[in-house]
Amino acid sequence: MKRQIYTAEHEAFRATVKEYIERELVPHAEKWETERIVDRSAYTAAGKYGLIGFNMPEEFGGGGSDDFRFNAIIDEELAKAGVHGPALSLHNDVVGPYFKELANDEQKQRWMPGIASGELIIAIAMTEPGAGSDLAGIRTSAVRDGDDWIINGSKTFISSGINCDLCVVVARTDPEAGHKGFTLFVVERGMEGFTRGRKLDKMGLHSQDTSELHFENVRVPNANLLGKEGRGFYHLMTNLPSERLPGIASTRRPNSPVAR
């Protein structure tokens, strides 16, 4: 049955997605699945095809669209092809909105062009070895030191943890404030004390790396605080519902009810 929710513009976008999958993903899919990580070139290629950043502001190289149907088309076509290369849903649907909604003008100038082009791979680090779905149990801490924050702690099961250049880290900045004591920070590749742990095994989506992250006295400038201090929990609660929308479609093969 033909669905009525898509317009001619959406179907033209679908054709672009299919071309990208056939040219940029299919030839390398087996290699990436074996190596348990996708090559970074898959992200920059997605940027050139317009499959990354279409929901980012045009002034930073994005498409300026808030139409979630474009996000859905990418997930549908990846699921149909049974190819799961770069974590486009994570980039567009999950982490991208944090930068779009919370970054200040200076941060947008600094990060958004690279996010929209696929040159900067993004991730978010919430889950910890002792704190999964219970965000209130997060123990990673950030302590103010002059114009910087010192972050200590560990995260696990972080999608794109190995590949990421920018990682939104949830840290406790006030141990006495309960859910009002969390703040979001952007930790960048190469910051001293920021290390990648094991690349974790999992049942499916093997080419989309999942890993441990460790923070040992990582000095992060206050300029990398994302959103408002002490409002991290509220920022997460705002974004989490939309993050869950594409999850099922992007993890299934055609005609199979079982996630890979």
PDB file of C-alpha atoms in Angstrom:
ATOM      1  CA  MET A   1       0.000   0.000   0.000  1.00  0.00           C
ATOM      2  CA  LYS A   2       1.376   3.372  -1.011  1.00  0.00           C
ATOM      3  CA  ARG A   3       1.910   5.637   1.961  1.00  0.00           C
ATOM      4  CA  GLN A   4       0.603   9.166   1.799  1.00  0.00           C
ATOM      5  CA  ILE A   5       3.013  10.821   4.214  1.00  0.00           C
ATOM      6  CA  TYR A   6       5.849  11.327   1.708  1.00  0.00           C
ATOM      7  CA  THR A   7       5.974  13.984  -1.022  1.00  0.00           C
ATOM      8  CA  ALA A   8       7.912  14.020  -4.287  1.00  0.00           C
ATOM      9  CA  GLU A   9      10.717  15.839  -2.466  1.00  0.00           C
ATOM     10  CA  HIS A  10      10.940  13.027   0.067  1.00  0.00           C
ATOM     11  CA  GLU A  11      11.057  10.373  -2.650  1.00  0.00           C
ATOM     12  CA  ALA A  12      13.831  12.246  -4.435  1.00  0.00           C
ATOM     13  CA  PHE A  13      15.716  12.225  -1.137  1.00  0.00           C
ATOM     14  CA  ARG A  14      15.048   8.478  -0.852  1.00  0.00           C
ATOM     15  CA  ALA A  15      16.672   7.942  -4.252  1.00  0.00           C
ATOM     16  CA  THR A  16      19.745   9.804  -3.009  1.00  0.00           C
ATOM     17  CA  VAL A  17      19.879   7.631   0.101  1.00  0.00           C
ATOM     18  CA  LYS A  18      19.708   4.475  -2.023  1.00  0.00           C
ATOM     19  CA  GLU A  19      22.520   5.725  -4.238  1.00  0.00           C
ATOM     20  CA  TYR A  20      24.664   6.479  -1.210  1.00  0.00           C
ATOM     21  CA  ILE A  21      24.062   3.017   0.237  1.00  0.00           C
ATOM     22  CA  GLU A  22      24.910   1.241  -3.015  1.00  0.00           C
ATOM     23  CA  ARG A  23      28.004   3.280  -3.819  1.00  0.00           C
ATOM     24  CA  GLU A  24      29.463   4.104  -0.427  1.00  0.00           C
ATOM     25  CA  LEU A  25      28.338   1.371   1.979  1.00  0.00           C
ATOM     26  CA  VAL A  26      27.619  -1.922   0.202  1.00  0.00           C
ATOM     27  CA  PRO A  27      31.164  -2.367  -1.231  1.00  0.00           C
ATOM     28  CA  HIS A  28      32.689  -2.021   2.254  1.00  0.00           C
ATOM     29  CA  ALA A  29      29.966  -3.489   4.469  1.00  0.00           C
ATOM     30  CA  GLU A  30      31.543  -6.911   4.997  1.00  0.00           C
ATOM     31  CA  LYS A  31      34.948  -5.405   5.838  1.00  0.00           C
ATOM     32  CA  TRP A  32      33.443  -2.989   8.353  1.00  0.00           C
ATOM     33  CA  GLU A  33      31.360  -5.696   9.972  1.00  0.00           C
ATOM     34  CA  THR A  34      34.475  -7.839  10.380  1.00  0.00           C
ATOM     35  CA  GLU A  35      36.598  -4.997  11.750  1.00  0.00           C
ATOM     36  CA  ARG A  36      33.753  -3.874  14.044  1.00  0.00           C
ATOM     37  CA  ILE A  37      34.123  -0.244  12.969  1.00  0.00           C
ATOM     38  CA  VAL A  38      33.186   1.875   9.975  1.00  0.00           C
ATOM     39  CA  ASP A  39      35.689   4.007   8.104  1.00  0.00           C
ATOM     40  CA  ARG A  40      35.390   7.737   8.758  1.00  0.00           C
ATOM     41  CA  SER A  41      35.055   8.355   5.026  1.00  0.00           C
ATOM     42  CA  ALA A  42      31.505   7.000   5.223  1.00  0.00           C
ATOM     43  CA  TYR A  43      30.534  10.048   7.282  1.00  0.00           C
ATOM     44  CA  THR A  44      32.116  12.621   4.969  1.00  0.00           C
ATOM     45  CA  ALA A  45      30.510  10.856   2.006  1.00  0.00           C
ATOM     46  CA  ALA A  46      27.143  11.094   3.765  1.00  0.00           C
ATOM     47  CA  GLY A  47      27.793  14.803   4.191  1.00  0.00           C
ATOM     48  CA  LYS A  48      28.425  15.218   0.459  1.00  0.00           C
ATOM     49  CA  TYR A  49      25.175  13.396  -0.328  1.00  0.00           C
ATOM     50  CA  GLY A  50      23.293  15.659   2.069  1.00  0.00           C
ATOM     51  CA  LEU A  51      22.442  12.831   4.489  1.00  0.00           C
ATOM     52  CA  ILE A  52      24.089  14.521   7.470  1.00  0.00           C
ATOM     53  CA  GLY A  53      23.236  17.980   8.684  1.00  0.00           C
ATOM     54  CA  PHE A  54      20.008  18.409   6.759  1.00  0.00           C
ATOM     55  CA  ASN A  55      18.414  19.292  10.106  1.00  0.00           C
ATOM     56  CA  MET A  56      21.157  21.802  10.997  1.00  0.00           C
ATOM     57  CA  PRO A  57      20.928  25.571  10.293  1.00  0.00           C
ATOM     58  CA  GLU A  58      21.769  26.593   6.739  1.00  0.00           C
ATOM     59  CA  GLU A  59      24.233  29.239   7.932  1.00  0.00           C
ATOM     60  CA  PHE A  60      26.475  26.431   9.196  1.00  0.00           C
ATOM     61  CA  GLY A  61      26.249  24.279   6.081  1.00  0.00           C
ATOM     62  CA  GLY A  62      23.103  22.365   7.043  1.00  0.00           C
ATOM     63  CA  GLY A  63      19.822  21.947   5.241  1.00  0.00           C
ATOM     64  CA  GLY A  64      17.691  23.920   7.661  1.00  0.00           C
ATOM     65  CA  SER A  65      14.908  21.314   7.783  1.00  0.00           C
ATOM     66  CA  ASP A  66      13.010  20.118  10.847  1.00  0.00           C
ATOM     67  CA  ASP A  67      11.045  17.558   8.809  1.00  0.00           C
ATOM     68  CA  PHE A  68      11.639  14.256  10.614  1.00  0.00           C
ATOM     69  CA  ARG A  69      10.432  12.339   7.557  1.00  0.00           C
ATOM     70  CA  PHE A  70      13.888  12.765   6.057  1.00  0.00           C
ATOM     71  CA  ASN A  71      15.381  11.075   9.136  1.00  0.00           C
ATOM     72  CA  ALA A  72      12.850   8.258   8.793  1.00  0.00           C
ATOM     73  CA  ILE A  73      13.735   7.670   5.128  1.00  0.00           C
ATOM     74  CA  ILE A  74      17.410   7.135   5.977  1.00  0.00           C
ATOM     75  CA  ASP A  75      16.484   4.592   8.648  1.00  0.00           C
ATOM     76  CA  GLU A  76      14.039   2.816   6.321  1.00  0.00           C
ATOM     77  CA  GLU A  77      16.518   2.439   3.477  1.00  0.00           C
ATOM     78  CA  LEU A  78      19.363   1.270   5.689  1.00  0.00           C
ATOM     79  CA  ALA A  79      17.022  -1.340   7.171  1.00  0.00           C
ATOM     80  CA  LYS A  80      15.843  -2.479   3.724  1.00  0.00           C
ATOM     81  CA  ALA A  81      19.419  -2.847   2.499  1.00  0.00           C
ATOM     82  CA  GLY A  82      20.490  -4.698   5.630  1.00  0.00           C
ATOM     83  CA  VAL A  83      23.571  -2.468   5.718  1.00  0.00           C
ATOM     84  CA  HIS A  84      24.501  -0.598   8.861  1.00  0.00           C
ATOM     85  CA  GLY A  85      27.607   1.438   8.204  1.00  0.00           C
ATOM     86  CA  PRO A  86      27.951   4.845   9.835  1.00  0.00           C
ATOM     87  CA  ALA A  87      25.660   5.656  12.746  1.00  0.00           C
ATOM     88  CA  LEU A  88      23.651   8.257  10.820  1.00  0.00           C
ATOM     89  CA  SER A  89      20.662   7.977  13.137  1.00  0.00           C
ATOM     90  CA  LEU A  90      22.899   8.642  16.134  1.00  0.00           C
ATOM     91  CA  HIS A  91      24.467  11.617  14.353  1.00  0.00           C
ATOM     92  CA  ASN A  92      21.241  13.178  13.055  1.00  0.00           C
ATOM     93  CA  ASP A  93      18.512  12.077  15.449  1.00  0.00           C
ATOM     94  CA  VAL A  94      20.216  11.598  18.801  1.00  0.00           C
ATOM     95  CA  VAL A  95      23.292  13.780  19.292  1.00  0.00           C
ATOM     96  CA  GLY A  96      22.861  16.466  16.636  1.00  0.00           C
ATOM     97  CA  PRO A  97      19.853  18.086  18.372  1.00  0.00           C
ATOM     98  CA  TYR A  98      21.906  18.729  21.518  1.00  0.00           C
ATOM     99  CA  PHE A  99      24.261  20.927  19.508  1.00  0.00           C
ATOM    100  CA  LYS A 100      21.455  22.520  17.528  1.00  0.00           C
ATOM    101  CA  GLU A 101      19.350  23.432  20.553  1.00  0.00           C
ATOM    102  CA  LEU A 102      21.924  24.002  23.290  1.00  0.00           C
ATOM    103  CA  ALA A 103      25.103  25.345  21.674  1.00  0.00           C
ATOM    104  CA  ASN A 104      25.732  29.066  21.995  1.00  0.00           C
ATOM    105  CA  ASP A 105      26.759  31.192  19.017  1.00  0.00           C
ATOM    106  CA  GLU A 106      30.491  30.640  19.512  1.00  0.00           C
ATOM    107  CA  GLN A 107      30.043  26.883  19.874  1.00  0.00           C
ATOM    108  CA  LYS A 108      27.883  26.709  16.761  1.00  0.00           C
ATOM    109  CA  GLN A 109      30.546  28.536  14.758  1.00  0.00           C
ATOM    110  CA  ARG A 110      33.174  26.172  16.115  1.00  0.00           C
ATOM    111  CA  TRP A 111      31.445  22.813  15.737  1.00  0.00           C
ATOM    112  CA  MET A 112      28.391  22.873  13.484  1.00  0.00           C
ATOM    113  CA  PRO A 113      30.110  23.131  10.079  1.00  0.00           C
ATOM    114  CA  GLY A 114      32.110  19.980  10.842  1.00  0.00           C
ATOM    115  CA  ILE A 115      29.051  18.169  12.209  1.00  0.00           C
ATOM    116  CA  ALA A 116      27.045  19.051   9.083  1.00  0.00           C
ATOM    117  CA  SER A 117      29.812  17.898   6.741  1.00  0.00           C
ATOM    118  CA  GLY A 118      30.513  14.636   8.562  1.00  0.00           C
ATOM    119  CA  GLU A 119      34.078  15.696   9.330  1.00  0.00           C
ATOM    120  CA  LEU A 120      33.283  15.765  13.049  1.00  0.00           C
ATOM    121  CA  ILE A 121      31.729  12.535  14.358  1.00  0.00           C
ATOM    122  CA  ILE A 122      29.608  13.021  17.461  1.00  0.00           C
ATOM    123  CA  ALA A 123      28.559  10.842  20.394  1.00  0.00           C
ATOM    124  CA  ILE A 124      26.877  11.166  23.770  1.00  0.00           C
ATOM    125  CA  ALA A 125      28.096   9.494  26.957  1.00  0.00           C
ATOM    126  CA  MET A 126      25.455   8.796  29.584  1.00  0.00           C
ATOM    127  CA  THR A 127      25.690   5.120  30.587  1.00  0.00           C
ATOM    128  CA  GLU A 128      28.243   4.070  33.187  1.00  0.00           C
ATOM    129  CA  PRO A 129      29.369   0.659  34.491  1.00  0.00           C
ATOM    130  CA  GLY A 130      27.217   1.221  37.571  1.00  0.00           C
ATOM    131  CA  ALA A 131      24.508   3.422  36.078  1.00  0.00           C
ATOM    132  CA  GLY A 132      22.518   2.331  33.053  1.00  0.00           C
ATOM    133  CA  SER A 133      18.998   3.584  32.514  1.00  0.00           C
ATOM    134  CA  ASP A 134      19.065   5.142  35.985  1.00  0.00           C
ATOM    135  CA  LEU A 135      20.659   8.479  35.140  1.00  0.00           C
ATOM    136  CA  ALA A 136      20.448   9.532  38.775  1.00  0.00           C
ATOM    137  CA  GLY A 137      23.199   6.992  39.505  1.00  0.00           C
ATOM    138  CA  ILE A 138      25.802   8.731  37.340  1.00  0.00           C
ATOM    139  CA  ARG A 139      29.090   9.165  39.216  1.00  0.00           C
ATOM    140  CA  THR A 140      31.296  10.839  36.595  1.00  0.00           C
ATOM    141  CA  SER A 141      32.197  14.177  38.153  1.00  0.00           C
ATOM    142  CA  ALA A 142      33.178  17.619  36.913  1.00  0.00           C
ATOM    143  CA  VAL A 143      34.823  20.000  39.383  1.00  0.00           C
ATOM    144  CA  ARG A 144      35.352  23.679  38.611  1.00  0.00           C
ATOM    145  CA  ASP A 145      38.967  24.855  38.491  1.00  0.00           C
ATOM    146  CA  GLY A 146      39.196  28.484  37.451  1.00  0.00           C
ATOM    147  CA  ASP A 147      37.995  28.777  33.845  1.00  0.00           C
ATOM    148  CA  ASP A 148      38.070  24.988  33.404  1.00  0.00           C
ATOM    149  CA  TRP A 149      36.336  21.878  34.661  1.00  0.00           C
ATOM    150  CA  ILE A 150      38.183  18.706  35.675  1.00  0.00           C
ATOM    151  CA  ILE A 151      36.273  15.567  34.625  1.00  0.00           C
ATOM    152  CA  ASN A 152      36.847  12.133  36.169  1.00  0.00           C
ATOM    153  CA  GLY A 153      34.921   8.923  35.576  1.00  0.00           C
ATOM    154  CA  SER A 154      34.108   6.184  33.080  1.00  0.00           C
ATOM    155  CA  LYS A 155      31.334   5.526  30.585  1.00  0.00           C
ATOM    156  CA  THR A 156      30.369   2.326  28.798  1.00  0.00           C
ATOM    157  CA  PHE A 157      28.245   1.109  25.868  1.00  0.00           C
ATOM    158  CA  ILE A 158      28.909   4.405  24.069  1.00  0.00           C
ATOM    159  CA  SER A 159      27.888   4.328  20.409  1.00  0.00           C
ATOM    160  CA  SER A 160      30.605   5.794  18.129  1.00  0.00           C
ATOM    161  CA  GLY A 161      32.865   5.983  21.173  1.00  0.00           C
ATOM    162  CA  ILE A 162      35.951   5.021  19.180  1.00  0.00           C
ATOM    163  CA  ASN A 163      35.252   7.193  16.143  1.00  0.00           C
ATOM    164  CA  CYS A 164      33.872  10.281  17.840  1.00  0.00           C
ATOM    165  CA  ASP A 165      35.599  13.657  17.708  1.00  0.00           C
ATOM    166  CA  LEU A 166      33.094  15.395  19.992  1.00  0.00           C
ATOM    167  CA  CYS A 167      31.480  13.602  22.903  1.00  0.00           C
ATOM    168  CA  VAL A 168      28.684  15.119  24.988  1.00  0.00           C
ATOM    169  CA  VAL A 169      29.492  13.895  28.492  1.00  0.00           C
ATOM    170  CA  VAL A 170      26.963  13.864  31.317  1.00  0.00           C
ATOM    171  CA  ALA A 171      28.758  14.716  34.560  1.00  0.00           C
ATOM    172  CA  ARG A 172      27.746  15.495  38.117  1.00  0.00           C
ATOM    173  CA  THR A 173      28.735  19.058  39.015  1.00  0.00           C
ATOM    174  CA  ASP A 174      26.918  19.272  42.358  1.00  0.00           C
ATOM    175  CA  PRO A 175      26.863  16.014  44.366  1.00  0.00           C
ATOM    176  CA  GLU A 176      24.282  17.429  46.786  1.00  0.00           C
ATOM    177  CA  ALA A 177      21.730  18.683  44.243  1.00  0.00           C
ATOM    178  CA  GLY A 178      20.191  15.413  43.029  1.00  0.00           C
ATOM    179  CA  HIS A 179      18.800  15.671  39.498  1.00  0.00           C
ATOM    180  CA  LYS A 180      19.673  19.379  39.487  1.00  0.00           C
ATOM    181  CA  GLY A 181      23.358  18.567  39.848  1.00  0.00           C
ATOM    182  CA  PHE A 182      24.111  17.360  36.297  1.00  0.00           C
ATOM    183  CA  THR A 183      25.763  19.341  33.513  1.00  0.00           C
ATOM    184  CA  LEU A 184      26.653  18.515  29.894  1.00  0.00           C
ATOM    185  CA  PHE A 185      30.186  19.042  28.584  1.00  0.00           C
ATOM    186  CA  VAL A 186      31.679  18.553  25.123  1.00  0.00           C
ATOM    187  CA  VAL A 187      34.909  16.569  25.417  1.00  0.00           C
ATOM    188  CA  GLU A 188      37.032  16.725  22.274  1.00  0.00           C
ATOM    189  CA  ARG A 189      39.325  14.182  20.686  1.00  0.00           C
ATOM    190  CA  GLY A 190      42.881  14.682  21.868  1.00  0.00           C
ATOM    191  CA  MET A 191      42.110  16.227  25.247  1.00  0.00           C
ATOM    192  CA  GLU A 192      44.676  14.954  27.737  1.00  0.00           C
ATOM    193  CA  GLY A 193      43.276  12.214  29.973  1.00  0.00           C
ATOM    194  CA  PHE A 194      40.449  11.307  27.579  1.00  0.00           C
ATOM    195  CA  THR A 195      41.007   7.707  26.466  1.00  0.00           C
ATOM    196  CA  ARG A 196      39.020   5.027  24.638  1.00  0.00           C
ATOM    197  CA  GLY A 197      38.654   1.675  26.354  1.00  0.00           C
ATOM    198  CA  ARG A 198      37.549  -1.627  24.871  1.00  0.00           C
ATOM    199  CA  LYS A 199      35.648  -1.815  21.600  1.00  0.00           C
ATOM    200  CA  LEU A 200      32.757  -3.903  22.865  1.00  0.00           C
ATOM    201  CA  ASP A 201      31.233  -6.980  21.243  1.00  0.00           C
ATOM    202  CA  LYS A 202      27.472  -6.978  20.643  1.00  0.00           C
ATOM    203  CA  MET A 203      24.766  -8.948  18.842  1.00  0.00           C
ATOM    204  CA  GLY A 204      24.327  -6.637  15.851  1.00  0.00           C
ATOM    205  CA  LEU A 205      25.270  -3.340  14.194  1.00  0.00           C
ATOM    206  CA  HIS A 206      28.867  -4.494  14.319  1.00  0.00           C
ATOM    207  CA  SER A 207      30.235  -1.783  12.051  1.00  0.00           C
ATOM    208  CA  GLN A 208      28.875   0.879  14.388  1.00  0.00           C
ATOM    209  CA  ASP A 209      31.481   0.818  17.129  1.00  0.00           C
ATOM    210  CA  THR A 210      30.434   0.733  20.775  1.00  0.00           C
ATOM    211  CA  SER A 211      33.059   1.285  23.437  1.00  0.00           C
ATOM    212  CA  GLU A 212      34.157   2.281  26.895  1.00  0.00           C
ATOM    213  CA  LEU A 213      35.378   5.824  27.551  1.00  0.00           C
ATOM    214  CA  HIS A 214      37.610   6.944  30.397  1.00  0.00           C
ATOM    215  CA  PHE A 215      38.207  10.416  31.804  1.00  0.00           C
ATOM    216  CA  GLU A 216      41.171  10.939  34.098  1.00  0.00           C
ATOM    217  CA  ASN A 217      41.589  14.549  35.164  1.00  0.00           C
ATOM    218  CA  VAL A 218      40.406  15.764  31.765  1.00  0.00           C
ATOM    219  CA  ARG A 219      40.629  19.546  31.717  1.00  0.00           C
ATOM    220  CA  VAL A 220      37.681  20.944  29.766  1.00  0.00           C
ATOM    221  CA  PRO A 221      37.300  24.703  29.261  1.00  0.00           C
ATOM    222  CA  ASN A 222      34.109  26.328  30.468  1.00  0.00           C
ATOM    223  CA  ALA A 223      33.578  27.266  26.818  1.00  0.00           C
ATOM    224  CA  ASN A 224      32.746  23.580  26.243  1.00  0.00           C
ATOM    225  CA  LEU A 225      29.860  23.532  28.716  1.00  0.00           C
ATOM    226  CA  LEU A 226      26.771  22.717  26.645  1.00  0.00           C
ATOM    227  CA  GLY A 227      23.493  24.275  27.710  1.00  0.00           C
ATOM    228  CA  LYS A 228      23.187  25.520  31.271  1.00  0.00           C
ATOM    229  CA  GLU A 229      25.097  24.436  34.335  1.00  0.00           C
ATOM    230  CA  GLY A 230      22.947  22.212  36.544  1.00  0.00           C
ATOM    231  CA  ARG A 231      20.335  21.693  33.810  1.00  0.00           C
ATOM    232  CA  GLY A 232      21.857  18.591  32.248  1.00  0.00           C
ATOM    233  CA  PHE A 233      19.106  16.265  33.466  1.00  0.00           C
ATOM    234  CA  TYR A 234      16.430  18.522  31.978  1.00  0.00           C
ATOM    235  CA  HIS A 235      18.300  18.771  28.671  1.00  0.00           C
ATOM    236  CA  LEU A 236      18.415  14.958  28.519  1.00  0.00           C
ATOM    237  CA  MET A 237      14.719  14.592  29.314  1.00  0.00           C
ATOM    238  CA  THR A 238      13.874  17.020  26.508  1.00  0.00           C
ATOM    239  CA  ASN A 239      15.768  15.057  23.867  1.00  0.00           C
ATOM    240  CA  LEU A 240      15.374  11.430  24.967  1.00  0.00           C
ATOM    241  CA  PRO A 241      11.797  10.883  23.625  1.00  0.00           C
ATOM    242  CA  SER A 242      12.691  11.778  20.031  1.00  0.00           C
ATOM    243  CA  GLU A 243      15.903   9.754  20.261  1.00  0.00           C
ATOM    244  CA  ARG A 244      13.894   6.562  20.681  1.00  0.00           C
ATOM    245  CA  LEU A 245      11.741   6.994  17.542  1.00  0.00           C
ATOM    246  CA  PRO A 246      14.058   5.533  14.879  1.00  0.00           C
ATOM    247  CA  GLY A 247      15.583   2.770  16.987  1.00  0.00           C
ATOM    248  CA  ILE A 248      13.474  -0.226  15.944  1.00  0.00           C
ATOM    249  CA  ALA A 249      13.520   0.412  12.207  1.00  0.00           C
ATOM    250  CA  SER A 250      17.254   0.943  12.058  1.00  0.00           C
ATOM    251  CA  THR A 251      18.090  -2.389  13.723  1.00  0.00           C
ATOM    252  CA  ARG A 252      15.991  -4.797  11.642  1.00  0.00           C
ATOM    253  CA  ARG A 253      16.570  -6.704   8.473  1.00  0.00           C
ATOM    254  CA  PRO A 254      13.765  -6.936   5.922  1.00  0.00           C
ATOM    255  CA  ASN A 255      11.108  -9.548   6.801  1.00  0.00           C
ATOM    256  CA  SER A 256      12.742 -10.256  10.131  1.00  0.00           C
ATOM    257  CA  PRO A 257      11.305  -9.368  13.542  1.00  0.00           C
ATOM    258  CA  VAL A 258      14.626  -9.896  15.253  1.00  0.00           C
ATOM    259  CA  ALA A 259      17.142  -7.090  15.745  1.00  0.00           C
ATOM    260  CA  ARG A 260      20.633  -7.838  14.495  1.00  0.00           C
TER     261      ARG A 260
END
